[in-house]
Amino acid sequence: MALHSGFFTFIAGFTSGIFFRSFFDLGVAFALFTIFLSVALYLYARFFTHKGLAFVGLVAIGIFAVGIGMLRFDIADLNKGDPILDTLIKQHVEVNGVVIEEPDERESNTRLVIAELTVKRGEQWEEVKSKMILSAPQYPEYDYGDRIHITGILKKPKNFTSDTGREFNYEEFLGKDGIYYELAYPETELLGKGEGNIVKGTLLSLKHSFLERVSRVIPEPHASLLGGLVVGAKQALGQELLDDFRTAGIIHIVVLSGYNITIVAEAIMRFFSFLPRIAGMWLGGVSIVFFAIMTGAGATVVRASIMALLVILARATGRTHDITIALFLAGFLMLLHNPKILIFDPSFQLSFLATVGLIYGAPLIERYFHLVPTRFQLREFATATVATQIFVLPLLLYMTGEFSLVALPVNLLVLVFIPLTMLFGFLTGAVGFVSTLLSVPFAAVAYLLLTYELQVVELFSSLPFASISLPSFPLWLLALSYILISVIVFRFYKDKRRAER
Amino acid sequence: MQNAKKHGHLLFLALFFVVNIFIWSAVFRGERGGVLTVAFLDIGQGDAIFIEAPNGAQVLLDGGPNKKVLREIASLMPFYDRSLDVVIASHPDKDHVGGLPAILARYEVGMAIDPGIEHDTVVYQEFERLVKEKNIERIRARRGQIIWLDRDVYLEILFPDRDPTGWDTNDASIVARLVYGDISFMLTGDSPQKMEQYLVGLDGDELSSDVLKLGHHGSKTSTSELFLGFVSPAYAVVSAGKDNQYGHPHKEVLELVERFGIPILATYETGNIIMRTDGTNISID
């Protein structure tokens, strides 16, 4: 019991430390002071009092963890940009670098993240430490691992206000991945290929040719949607269609890689529920790992996949308590790896919340769904959908201000068919490597399913009042919502435990 | 076991049912009933025109600025149709050829036609590279060429009438007239007023058409009063993006067209403009 509460106190403290430090920077000394304070408190309790030692010990651990959390953030913040680049802001610069992320193809441009940079100063090339992002024209096309030469105007990323009037902290959003500069109006030129991580490069080129096979037999926008579902392709669906997905409240299956993995993994398990339970779990687990690998295993996807695996484990074992420990440990390790994701990475937040929703929320609301038929796992789909929706809703409202009134029916109608779509989509691409002609029958089925899904989205998003836009959803309301949800969940499990005894 | 057998039967029936629907829908698709379709695609600021002859021959004249053309063209073709007979690049500017590399990468293309002007935009180089790589027959458009799409349907090249090497890209724009029976469409790319006047000078009477796609997205650099008079269309089409940075279409042009009493259809207002004709009448979706 003592070890147990120590564990949770430490994680709570660590997270609070990072949370605080994400907004206020009081310097490294403050973190060190906090740690010192906790040690002093512990020693005082140890040697000068005898009563309530356990409690004081816990407080000491909590304060200690707060300090460690702040310190971890301080370390992450050490290399914020590069002094040489800082002197070149707003100037025309010449840079050489390697494309270190999969190029993000939008409808009319491609976003590239480059690292291993050298910048030209006078006649000299100097090494600089940072990553840069640029919106390059669509052609020439670059691949992961290409070394390119770029000229453009060096800029610092700027925060911007979204259509619904929310400010988006773009600077920190990029900063969490170590990107502190932007190159505007870039002109690019290829210098060499095949740099970067070989495994990642190979996976991404496999993914690339998979998508090419698919697009040979399936037209747009179906091919792009399929690419997003099967291998997490960041292809352009086009602004209008993306808006439709947003209005219909199902945008998460196409853009927020993270949240979608949890939901899709859950759907896959449901789909395989006719198999023995353990087989379904394995298939679900393998699909997640496979998906993560096929996407190129970026940090975001890896984090989300780990959480999705936890959901599966929770289902398989039914041991909520052990899963809780695993979930918090996973969250802690992720924050230890990159503390900035706590506040500045929506995809981490959403996938964590979706996971919590599935593990704790779904059993709680299940009893309200006894009227939903159990055929085709409809009841489970409904519970899972509603549970995740409830858990991510406050955050989504805070971030986007958009509330989709049709999200529930749309999610139900679409999610039921997602596993089958993924299966046939995967077969289309895989068989396409052997023969384009042979892949056509699979493509036909996938096309039919994708057409259905797109039709559902278009139909519901075209309804009047499909989505309402909240002018403001303040921070305190966000906090209140989650406190409320936590209290309800806690009370439910407390009652349940008491009933079990 | 019994159960599996029963379900097997059902599955078999369902499969045949689906295949049946598929075949019949393909048959109905194939039966175009002598109708020529001309679709001005809503691809934002640019041009992309899809033509399908009664026999199924398909032409894509320009591909818009980006990949959006893929979606628009797919909405007009059945999903199993992955070929285009002719792809035309009216001239090498990005708002006309930006989507063509993506088209060439995904569709089997029988023939590529362009004015034969050198240009150093990367997109156009990509277009040329893909034409070469895929061994697509490449033809330089010259006045006098006629591309037969069907028994009574042809595309007539009116311009350029010589090698445009070294010209401004808009000046080199292909001007083509699509004819089916009594009905014709004048498609002028970004051709400017001086070229319009030159065409009038060559043979004004051959210009008369039922539909005119206003040159250069309705910019005042095109659509001279003289040219409009000789074409004297029943409909004018503007292919442009909403609130585009060039202010296309210009109000001078719109006023001129209105003065002639010609109704204007615009992609930025109605989306895809789809015209169908049987050779005597035109209907607009």
PDB file of C-alpha atoms in Angstrom, chain B residues 196 200 204-205 207-209 212 223-233 256-257 260 262:
ATOM      1  CA  GLU B 196      -7.678  36.387 -80.267  1.00  0.00           C
ATOM      2  CA  VAL B 200     -10.166  36.621 -86.064  1.00  0.00           C
ATOM      3  CA  GLY B 204     -13.264  34.944 -88.171  1.00  0.00           C
ATOM      4  CA  ASP B 205     -16.144  32.841 -89.422  1.00  0.00           C
ATOM      5  CA  LEU B 207     -14.769  30.857 -84.534  1.00  0.00           C
ATOM      6  CA  SER B 208     -18.523  30.796 -83.999  1.00  0.00           C
ATOM      7  CA  SER B 209     -19.291  28.524 -80.999  1.00  0.00           C
ATOM      8  CA  LEU B 212     -16.942  30.017 -74.809  1.00  0.00           C
ATOM      9  CA  THR B 223     -11.913  38.329 -74.301  1.00  0.00           C
ATOM     10  CA  SER B 224     -11.775  41.313 -76.618  1.00  0.00           C
ATOM     11  CA  GLU B 225     -15.071  42.674 -77.874  1.00  0.00           C
ATOM     12  CA  LEU B 226     -14.106  41.681 -81.393  1.00  0.00           C
ATOM     13  CA  PHE B 227     -13.373  38.072 -80.481  1.00  0.00           C
ATOM     14  CA  LEU B 228     -16.513  37.751 -78.376  1.00  0.00           C
ATOM     15  CA  GLY B 229     -18.527  39.064 -81.300  1.00  0.00           C
ATOM     16  CA  PHE B 230     -17.101  36.522 -83.708  1.00  0.00           C
ATOM     17  CA  VAL B 231     -17.535  33.607 -81.306  1.00  0.00           C
ATOM     18  CA  SER B 232     -20.994  34.884 -80.221  1.00  0.00           C
ATOM     19  CA  PRO B 233     -21.597  32.083 -77.738  1.00  0.00           C
ATOM     20  CA  LEU B 256     -18.771  43.156 -71.703  1.00  0.00           C
ATOM     21  CA  VAL B 257     -20.256  39.662 -71.700  1.00  0.00           C
ATOM     22  CA  PHE B 260     -23.816  40.959 -75.230  1.00  0.00           C
ATOM     23  CA  ILE B 262     -24.702  36.131 -72.727  1.00  0.00           C
TER      24      ILE B 262
END
